[in-house]
PDB file of C-alpha atoms in Angstrom:
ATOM      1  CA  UNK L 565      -4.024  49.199  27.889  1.00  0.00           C
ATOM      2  CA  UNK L 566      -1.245  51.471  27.700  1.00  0.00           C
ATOM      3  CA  UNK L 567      -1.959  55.293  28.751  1.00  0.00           C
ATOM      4  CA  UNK L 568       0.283  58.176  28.947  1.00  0.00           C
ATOM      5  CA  UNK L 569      -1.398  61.069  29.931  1.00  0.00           C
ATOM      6  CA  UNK L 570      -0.784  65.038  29.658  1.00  0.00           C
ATOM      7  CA  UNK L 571      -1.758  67.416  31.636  1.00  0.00           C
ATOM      8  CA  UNK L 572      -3.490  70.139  29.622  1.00  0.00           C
ATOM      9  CA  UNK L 573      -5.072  69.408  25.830  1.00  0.00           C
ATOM     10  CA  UNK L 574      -4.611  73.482  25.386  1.00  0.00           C
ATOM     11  CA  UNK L 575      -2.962  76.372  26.669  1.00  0.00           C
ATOM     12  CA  UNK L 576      -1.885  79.652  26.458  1.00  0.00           C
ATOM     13  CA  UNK L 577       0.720  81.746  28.270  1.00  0.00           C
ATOM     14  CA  UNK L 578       2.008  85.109  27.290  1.00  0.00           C
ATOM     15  CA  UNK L 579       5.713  85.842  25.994  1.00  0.00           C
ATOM     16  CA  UNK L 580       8.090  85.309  28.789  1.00  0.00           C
ATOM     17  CA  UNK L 581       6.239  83.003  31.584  1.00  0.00           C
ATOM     18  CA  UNK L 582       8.099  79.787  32.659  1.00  0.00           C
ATOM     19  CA  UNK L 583       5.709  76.658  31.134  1.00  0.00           C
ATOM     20  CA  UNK L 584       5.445  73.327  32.295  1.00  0.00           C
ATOM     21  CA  UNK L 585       4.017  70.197  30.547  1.00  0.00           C
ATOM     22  CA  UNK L 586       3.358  67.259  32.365  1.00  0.00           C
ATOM     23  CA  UNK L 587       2.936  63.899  31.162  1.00  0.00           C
ATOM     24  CA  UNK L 588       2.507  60.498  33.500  1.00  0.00           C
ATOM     25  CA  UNK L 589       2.661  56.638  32.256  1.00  0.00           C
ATOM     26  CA  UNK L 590       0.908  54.249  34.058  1.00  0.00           C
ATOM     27  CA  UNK L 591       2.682  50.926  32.722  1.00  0.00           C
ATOM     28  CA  UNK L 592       6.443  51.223  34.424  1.00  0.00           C
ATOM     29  CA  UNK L 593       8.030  51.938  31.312  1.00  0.00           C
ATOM     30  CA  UNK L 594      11.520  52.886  31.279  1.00  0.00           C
ATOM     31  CA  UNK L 595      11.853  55.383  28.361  1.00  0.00           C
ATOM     32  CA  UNK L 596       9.826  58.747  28.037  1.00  0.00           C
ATOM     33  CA  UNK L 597       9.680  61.167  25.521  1.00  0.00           C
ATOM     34  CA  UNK L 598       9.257  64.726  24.378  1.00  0.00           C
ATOM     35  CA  UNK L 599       8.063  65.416  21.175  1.00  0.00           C
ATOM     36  CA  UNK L 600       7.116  68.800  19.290  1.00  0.00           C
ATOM     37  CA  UNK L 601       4.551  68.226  15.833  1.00  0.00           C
ATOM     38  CA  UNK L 602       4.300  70.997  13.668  1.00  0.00           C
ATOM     39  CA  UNK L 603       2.689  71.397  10.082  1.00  0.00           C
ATOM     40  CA  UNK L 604       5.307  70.147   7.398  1.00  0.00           C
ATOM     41  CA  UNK L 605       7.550  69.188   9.912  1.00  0.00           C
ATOM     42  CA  UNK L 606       6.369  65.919  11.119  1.00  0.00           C
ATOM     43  CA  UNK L 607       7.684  64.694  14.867  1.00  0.00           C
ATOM     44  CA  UNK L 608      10.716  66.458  16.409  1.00  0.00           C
ATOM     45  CA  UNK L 609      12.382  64.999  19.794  1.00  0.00           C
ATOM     46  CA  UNK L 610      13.162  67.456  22.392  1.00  0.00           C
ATOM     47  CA  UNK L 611      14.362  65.429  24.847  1.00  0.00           C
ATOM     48  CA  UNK L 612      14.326  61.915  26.233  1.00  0.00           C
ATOM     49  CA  UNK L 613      14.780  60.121  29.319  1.00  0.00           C
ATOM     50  CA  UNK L 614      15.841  56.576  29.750  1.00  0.00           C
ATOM     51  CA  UNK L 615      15.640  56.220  33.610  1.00  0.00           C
ATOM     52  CA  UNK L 616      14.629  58.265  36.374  1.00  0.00           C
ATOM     53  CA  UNK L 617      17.171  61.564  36.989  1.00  0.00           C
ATOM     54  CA  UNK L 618      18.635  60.853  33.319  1.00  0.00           C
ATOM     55  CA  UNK L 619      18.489  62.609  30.417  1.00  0.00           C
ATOM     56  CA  UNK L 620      19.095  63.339  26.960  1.00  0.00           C
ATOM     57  CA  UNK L 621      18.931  66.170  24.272  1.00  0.00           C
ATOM     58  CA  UNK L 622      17.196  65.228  21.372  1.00  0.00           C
ATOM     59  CA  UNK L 623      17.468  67.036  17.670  1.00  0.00           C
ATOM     60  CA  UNK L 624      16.001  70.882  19.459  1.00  0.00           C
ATOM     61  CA  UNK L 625      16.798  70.931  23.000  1.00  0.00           C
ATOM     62  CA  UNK L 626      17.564  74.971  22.585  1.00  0.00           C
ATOM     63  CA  UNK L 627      14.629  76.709  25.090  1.00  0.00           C
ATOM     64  CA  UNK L 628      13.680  73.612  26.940  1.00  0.00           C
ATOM     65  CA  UNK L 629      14.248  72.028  29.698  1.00  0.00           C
ATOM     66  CA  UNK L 630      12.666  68.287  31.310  1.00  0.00           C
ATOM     67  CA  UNK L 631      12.824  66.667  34.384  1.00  0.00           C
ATOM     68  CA  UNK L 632      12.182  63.193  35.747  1.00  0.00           C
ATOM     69  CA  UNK L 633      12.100  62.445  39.405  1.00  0.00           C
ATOM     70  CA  UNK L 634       9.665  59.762  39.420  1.00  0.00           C
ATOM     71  CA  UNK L 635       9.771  56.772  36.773  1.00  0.00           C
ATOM     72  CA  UNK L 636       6.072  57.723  35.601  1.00  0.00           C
ATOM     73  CA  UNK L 637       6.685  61.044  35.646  1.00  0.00           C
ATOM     74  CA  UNK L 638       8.319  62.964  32.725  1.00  0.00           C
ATOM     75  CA  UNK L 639       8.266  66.688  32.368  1.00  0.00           C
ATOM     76  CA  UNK L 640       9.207  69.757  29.888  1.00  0.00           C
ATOM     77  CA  UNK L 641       9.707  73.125  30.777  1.00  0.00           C
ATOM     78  CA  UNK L 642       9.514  75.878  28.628  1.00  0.00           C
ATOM     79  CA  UNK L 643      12.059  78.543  31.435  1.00  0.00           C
ATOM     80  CA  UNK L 644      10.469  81.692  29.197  1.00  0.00           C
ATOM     81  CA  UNK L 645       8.204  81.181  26.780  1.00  0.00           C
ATOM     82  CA  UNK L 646       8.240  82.725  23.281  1.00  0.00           C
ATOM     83  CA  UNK L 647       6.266  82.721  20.595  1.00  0.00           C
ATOM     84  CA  UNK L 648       8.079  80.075  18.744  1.00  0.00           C
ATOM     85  CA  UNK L 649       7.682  77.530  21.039  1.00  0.00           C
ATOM     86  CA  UNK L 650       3.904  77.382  19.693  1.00  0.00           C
ATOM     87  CA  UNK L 651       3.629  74.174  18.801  1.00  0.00           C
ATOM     88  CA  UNK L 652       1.684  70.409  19.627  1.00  0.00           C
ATOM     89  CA  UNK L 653       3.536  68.826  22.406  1.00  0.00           C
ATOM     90  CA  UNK L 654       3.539  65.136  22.644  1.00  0.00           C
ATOM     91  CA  UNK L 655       4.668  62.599  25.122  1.00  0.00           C
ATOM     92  CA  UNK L 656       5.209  58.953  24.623  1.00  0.00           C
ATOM     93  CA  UNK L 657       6.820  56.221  26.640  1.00  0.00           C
ATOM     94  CA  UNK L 658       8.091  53.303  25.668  1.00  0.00           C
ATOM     95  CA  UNK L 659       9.456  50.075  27.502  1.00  0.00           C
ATOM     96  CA  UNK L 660      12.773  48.579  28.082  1.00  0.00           C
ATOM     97  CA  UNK L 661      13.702  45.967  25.462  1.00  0.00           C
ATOM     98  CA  UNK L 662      10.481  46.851  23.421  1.00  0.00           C
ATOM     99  CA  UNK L 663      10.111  48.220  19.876  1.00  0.00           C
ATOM    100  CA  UNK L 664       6.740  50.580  19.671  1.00  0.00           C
ATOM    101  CA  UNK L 665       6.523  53.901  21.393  1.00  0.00           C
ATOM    102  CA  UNK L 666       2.807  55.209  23.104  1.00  0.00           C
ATOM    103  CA  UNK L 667       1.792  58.461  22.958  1.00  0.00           C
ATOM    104  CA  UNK L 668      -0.464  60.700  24.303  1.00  0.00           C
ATOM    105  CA  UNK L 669      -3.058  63.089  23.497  1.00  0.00           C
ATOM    106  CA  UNK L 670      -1.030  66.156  23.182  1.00  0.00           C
ATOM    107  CA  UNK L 671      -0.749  69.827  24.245  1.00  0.00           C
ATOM    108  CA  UNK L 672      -1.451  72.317  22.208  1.00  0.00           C
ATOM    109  CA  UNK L 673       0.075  75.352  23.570  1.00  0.00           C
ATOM    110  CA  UNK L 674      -0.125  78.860  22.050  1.00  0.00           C
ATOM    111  CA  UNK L 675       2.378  81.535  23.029  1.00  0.00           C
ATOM    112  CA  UNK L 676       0.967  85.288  22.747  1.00  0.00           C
TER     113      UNK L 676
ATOM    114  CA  UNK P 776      22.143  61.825  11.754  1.00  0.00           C
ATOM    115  CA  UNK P 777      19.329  60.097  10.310  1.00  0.00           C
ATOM    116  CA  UNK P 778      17.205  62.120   7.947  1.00  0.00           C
ATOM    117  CA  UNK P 779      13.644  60.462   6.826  1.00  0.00           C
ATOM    118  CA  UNK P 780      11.747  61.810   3.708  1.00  0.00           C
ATOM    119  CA  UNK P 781       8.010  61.097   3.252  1.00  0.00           C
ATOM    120  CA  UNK P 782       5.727  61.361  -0.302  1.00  0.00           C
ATOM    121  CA  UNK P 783       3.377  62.602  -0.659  1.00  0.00           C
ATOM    122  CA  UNK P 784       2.237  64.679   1.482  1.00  0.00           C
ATOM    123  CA  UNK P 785      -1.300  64.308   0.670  1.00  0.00           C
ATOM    124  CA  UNK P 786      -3.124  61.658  -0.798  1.00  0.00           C
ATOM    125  CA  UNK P 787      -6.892  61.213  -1.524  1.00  0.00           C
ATOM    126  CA  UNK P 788      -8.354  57.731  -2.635  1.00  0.00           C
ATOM    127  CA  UNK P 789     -11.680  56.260  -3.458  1.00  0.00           C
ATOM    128  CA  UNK P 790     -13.355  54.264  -0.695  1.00  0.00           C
ATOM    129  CA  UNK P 791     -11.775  50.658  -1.780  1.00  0.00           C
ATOM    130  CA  UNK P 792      -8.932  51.847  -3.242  1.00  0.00           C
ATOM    131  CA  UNK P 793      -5.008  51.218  -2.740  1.00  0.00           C
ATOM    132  CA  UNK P 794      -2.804  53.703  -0.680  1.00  0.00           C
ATOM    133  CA  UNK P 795       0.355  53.686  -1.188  1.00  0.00           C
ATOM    134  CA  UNK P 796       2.786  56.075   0.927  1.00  0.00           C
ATOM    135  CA  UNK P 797       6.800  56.103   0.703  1.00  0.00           C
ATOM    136  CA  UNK P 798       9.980  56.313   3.351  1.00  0.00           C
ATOM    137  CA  UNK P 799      13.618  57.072   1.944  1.00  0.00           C
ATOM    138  CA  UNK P 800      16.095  56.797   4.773  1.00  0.00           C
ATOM    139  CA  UNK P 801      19.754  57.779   4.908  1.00  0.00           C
ATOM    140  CA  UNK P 802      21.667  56.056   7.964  1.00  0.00           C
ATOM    141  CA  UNK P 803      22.493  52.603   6.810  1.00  0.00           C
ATOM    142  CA  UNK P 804      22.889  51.690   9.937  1.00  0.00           C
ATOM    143  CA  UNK P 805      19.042  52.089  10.389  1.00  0.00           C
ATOM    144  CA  UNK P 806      17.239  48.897  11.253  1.00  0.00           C
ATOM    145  CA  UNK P 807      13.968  49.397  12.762  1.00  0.00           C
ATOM    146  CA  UNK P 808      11.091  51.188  10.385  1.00  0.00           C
ATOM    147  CA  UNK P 809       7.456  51.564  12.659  1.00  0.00           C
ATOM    148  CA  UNK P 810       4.718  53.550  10.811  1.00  0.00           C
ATOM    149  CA  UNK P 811       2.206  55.478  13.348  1.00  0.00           C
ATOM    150  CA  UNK P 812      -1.371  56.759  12.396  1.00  0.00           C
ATOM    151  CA  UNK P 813      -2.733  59.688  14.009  1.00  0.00           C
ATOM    152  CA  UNK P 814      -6.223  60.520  13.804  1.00  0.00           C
ATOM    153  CA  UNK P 815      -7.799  63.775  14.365  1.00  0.00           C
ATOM    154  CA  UNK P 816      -7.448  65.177  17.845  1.00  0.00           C
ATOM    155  CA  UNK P 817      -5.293  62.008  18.966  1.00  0.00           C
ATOM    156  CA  UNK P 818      -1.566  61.410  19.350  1.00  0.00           C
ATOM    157  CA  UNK P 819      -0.298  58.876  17.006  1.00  0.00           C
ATOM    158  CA  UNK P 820      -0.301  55.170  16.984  1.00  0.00           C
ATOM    159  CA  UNK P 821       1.759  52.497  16.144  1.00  0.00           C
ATOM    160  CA  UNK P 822      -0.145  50.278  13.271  1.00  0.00           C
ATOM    161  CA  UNK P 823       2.903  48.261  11.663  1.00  0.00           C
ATOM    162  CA  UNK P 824       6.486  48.013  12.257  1.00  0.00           C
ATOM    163  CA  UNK P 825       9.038  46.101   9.887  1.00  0.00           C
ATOM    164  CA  UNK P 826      13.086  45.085  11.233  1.00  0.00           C
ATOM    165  CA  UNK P 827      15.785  44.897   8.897  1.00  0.00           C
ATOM    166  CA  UNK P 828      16.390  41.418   8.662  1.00  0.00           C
ATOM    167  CA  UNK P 829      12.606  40.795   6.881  1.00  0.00           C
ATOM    168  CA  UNK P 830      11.417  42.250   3.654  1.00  0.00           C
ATOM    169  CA  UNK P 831       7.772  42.125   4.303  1.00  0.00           C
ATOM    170  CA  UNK P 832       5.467  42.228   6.934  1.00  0.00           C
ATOM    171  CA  UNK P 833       1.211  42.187   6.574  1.00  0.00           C
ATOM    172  CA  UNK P 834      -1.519  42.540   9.090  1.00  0.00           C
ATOM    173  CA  UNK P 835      -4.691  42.610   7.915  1.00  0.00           C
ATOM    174  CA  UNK P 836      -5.052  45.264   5.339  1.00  0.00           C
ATOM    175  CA  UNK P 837      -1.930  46.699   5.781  1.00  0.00           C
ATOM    176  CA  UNK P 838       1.594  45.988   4.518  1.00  0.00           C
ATOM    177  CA  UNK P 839       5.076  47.388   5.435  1.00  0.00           C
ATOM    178  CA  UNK P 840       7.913  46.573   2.289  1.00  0.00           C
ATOM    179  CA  UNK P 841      11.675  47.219   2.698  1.00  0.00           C
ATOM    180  CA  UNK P 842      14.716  47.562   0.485  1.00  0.00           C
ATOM    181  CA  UNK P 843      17.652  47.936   2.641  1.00  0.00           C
ATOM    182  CA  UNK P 844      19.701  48.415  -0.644  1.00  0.00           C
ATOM    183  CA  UNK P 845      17.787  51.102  -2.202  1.00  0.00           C
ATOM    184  CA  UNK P 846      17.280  52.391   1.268  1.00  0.00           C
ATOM    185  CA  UNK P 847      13.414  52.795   1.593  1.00  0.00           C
ATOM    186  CA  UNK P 848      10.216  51.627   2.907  1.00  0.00           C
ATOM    187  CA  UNK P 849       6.574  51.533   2.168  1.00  0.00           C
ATOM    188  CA  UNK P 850       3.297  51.179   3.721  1.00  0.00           C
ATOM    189  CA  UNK P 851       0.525  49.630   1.614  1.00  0.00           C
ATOM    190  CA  UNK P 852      -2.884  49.955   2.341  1.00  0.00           C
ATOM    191  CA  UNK P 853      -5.594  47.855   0.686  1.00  0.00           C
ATOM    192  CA  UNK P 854      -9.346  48.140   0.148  1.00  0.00           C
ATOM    193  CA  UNK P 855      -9.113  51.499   2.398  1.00  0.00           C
ATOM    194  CA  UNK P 856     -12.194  52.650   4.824  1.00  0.00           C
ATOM    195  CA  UNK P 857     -12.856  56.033   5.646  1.00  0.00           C
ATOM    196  CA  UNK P 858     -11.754  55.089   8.944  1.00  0.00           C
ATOM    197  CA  UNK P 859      -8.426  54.952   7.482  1.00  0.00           C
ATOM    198  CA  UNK P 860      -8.733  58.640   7.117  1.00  0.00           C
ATOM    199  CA  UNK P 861      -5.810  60.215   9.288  1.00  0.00           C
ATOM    200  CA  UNK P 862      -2.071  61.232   9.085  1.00  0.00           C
ATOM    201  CA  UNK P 863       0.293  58.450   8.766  1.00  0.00           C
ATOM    202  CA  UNK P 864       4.131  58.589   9.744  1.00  0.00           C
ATOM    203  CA  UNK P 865       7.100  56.417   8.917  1.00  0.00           C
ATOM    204  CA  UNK P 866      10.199  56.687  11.318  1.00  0.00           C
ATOM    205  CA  UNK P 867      13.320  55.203  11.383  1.00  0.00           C
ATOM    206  CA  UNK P 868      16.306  54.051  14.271  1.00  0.00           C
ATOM    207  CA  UNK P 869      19.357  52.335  14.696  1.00  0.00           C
ATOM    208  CA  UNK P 870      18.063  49.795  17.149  1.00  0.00           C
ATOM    209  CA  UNK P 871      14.722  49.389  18.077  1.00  0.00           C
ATOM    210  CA  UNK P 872      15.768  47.883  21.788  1.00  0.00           C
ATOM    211  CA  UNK P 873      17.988  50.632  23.306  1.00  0.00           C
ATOM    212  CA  UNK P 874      17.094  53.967  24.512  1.00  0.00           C
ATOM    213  CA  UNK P 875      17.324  54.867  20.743  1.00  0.00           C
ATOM    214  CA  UNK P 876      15.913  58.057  19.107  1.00  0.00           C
ATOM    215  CA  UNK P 877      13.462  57.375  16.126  1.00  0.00           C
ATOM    216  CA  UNK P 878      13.626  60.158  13.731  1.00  0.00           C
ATOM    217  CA  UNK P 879      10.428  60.745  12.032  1.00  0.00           C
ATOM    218  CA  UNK P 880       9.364  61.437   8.361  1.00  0.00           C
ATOM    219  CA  UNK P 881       6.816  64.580   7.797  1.00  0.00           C
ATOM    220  CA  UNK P 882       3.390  62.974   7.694  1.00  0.00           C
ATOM    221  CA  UNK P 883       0.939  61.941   4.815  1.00  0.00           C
ATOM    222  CA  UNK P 884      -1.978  63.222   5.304  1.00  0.00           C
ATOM    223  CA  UNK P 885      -4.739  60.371   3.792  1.00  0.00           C
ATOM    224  CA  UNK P 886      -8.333  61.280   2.930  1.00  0.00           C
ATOM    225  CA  UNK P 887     -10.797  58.091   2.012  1.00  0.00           C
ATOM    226  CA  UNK P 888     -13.556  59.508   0.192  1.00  0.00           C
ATOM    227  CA  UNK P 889     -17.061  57.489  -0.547  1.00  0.00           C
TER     228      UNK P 889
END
């Protein structure tokens, strides 16, 4: 089976710390991706990544940032945190050539 | 861009019962329509996906119709469980084999009661 993985389930940081959200794939998929879910809003991308060093904004990029070094390894920074950025983070990778995306469990972080 | 509506937003059914939830879609160039299920405390889940060039698609208890014309989509759900309890999302892309973005409707959330 398919697992994508993220670091934290919660967390909290205060207004103004630098955040980062990890999330690792264990399949060799090409494709990662950052998603925030909030109530009413449904799934918004963030940013994706369809290779290792590349990158691209999705539909909110403002306040974020994401790297990917390793192939398994995608992920988001938050360079100073403010209470609008709380939110359910998900990740999800997805193959080359292939259709469905995977997700993971999700972050919920909370910005005081 | 593409922009994906979703109705309703809630829905409660009977144990046995039909659920019905609808996608409209406004890219035409759209061609790829996956619905994901999210239960509580989980990230969400592919169940069903549908292409452009069919109409139909079933597996099991659950169906997936399309009218490119009219531009939208449906997911059908028969003789429902209360393990079919959870939040359901369509989404939509131009190409479901390229580094494509889906863009996501706003969720149904479906309750099965006894």
């Amino acid at each position: 089976d398919v697992k994508v993985t993220q670091s934290s389930r919660y967390l909290v940081k205060r207004t103004g710390e630098k955040v980062f959200l990890e999330c690792v794939q264990d399949m060799d998929h090409e494709n990662m991706f950052w998603y925030r879910q909030d109530p009413g809003l449904g799934l918004r991308l963030i940013y994706f990544s369809y290779d290792v060093k590349m990158k691209e904004k999705g539909d909110i990029p403002e306040g974020y940032s994401v790297s990917r070094e390793k192939k398994e390894r995608f992920s988001l920074i938050l360079e100073s945190a403010s209470t609008n950025q709380t939110s359910m983070y998900l990740c999800a990778s997805r193959p080359a050539g292939a259709s469905g995306q995977y997700f993971g469990p999700g972050t919920r972080l909370t910005v005081t | 861009g593409e922009n994906v509506e979703q109705h309703p937003s809630t829905l409660s059914v009977q144990e046995g019962d039909s659920a019905v939830i609808k996608c409209t879609y406004s890219d035409s160039a759209s061609n790829y329509f996956p619905w994901y299920k999210q239960e509580l405390g989980k990230g969400p889940q592919l169940i069903i996906d549908i292409r452009s060039n069919v109409g139909e698609k079933k597996d099991q208890r659950i169906a997936v119709t399309l009218n490119k014309t009219a531009k939208h989509f449906s997911l059908h759900i028969t003789e429902t469980q209360p393990e079919d309890s959870a939040v359901y999302f369509c989404a939509a892309t131009e190409s479901a084999h390229t580094a494509s973005k889906l863009t996501f409707g706003t969720g149904t959330r479906l309750q099965v009661t006894l």
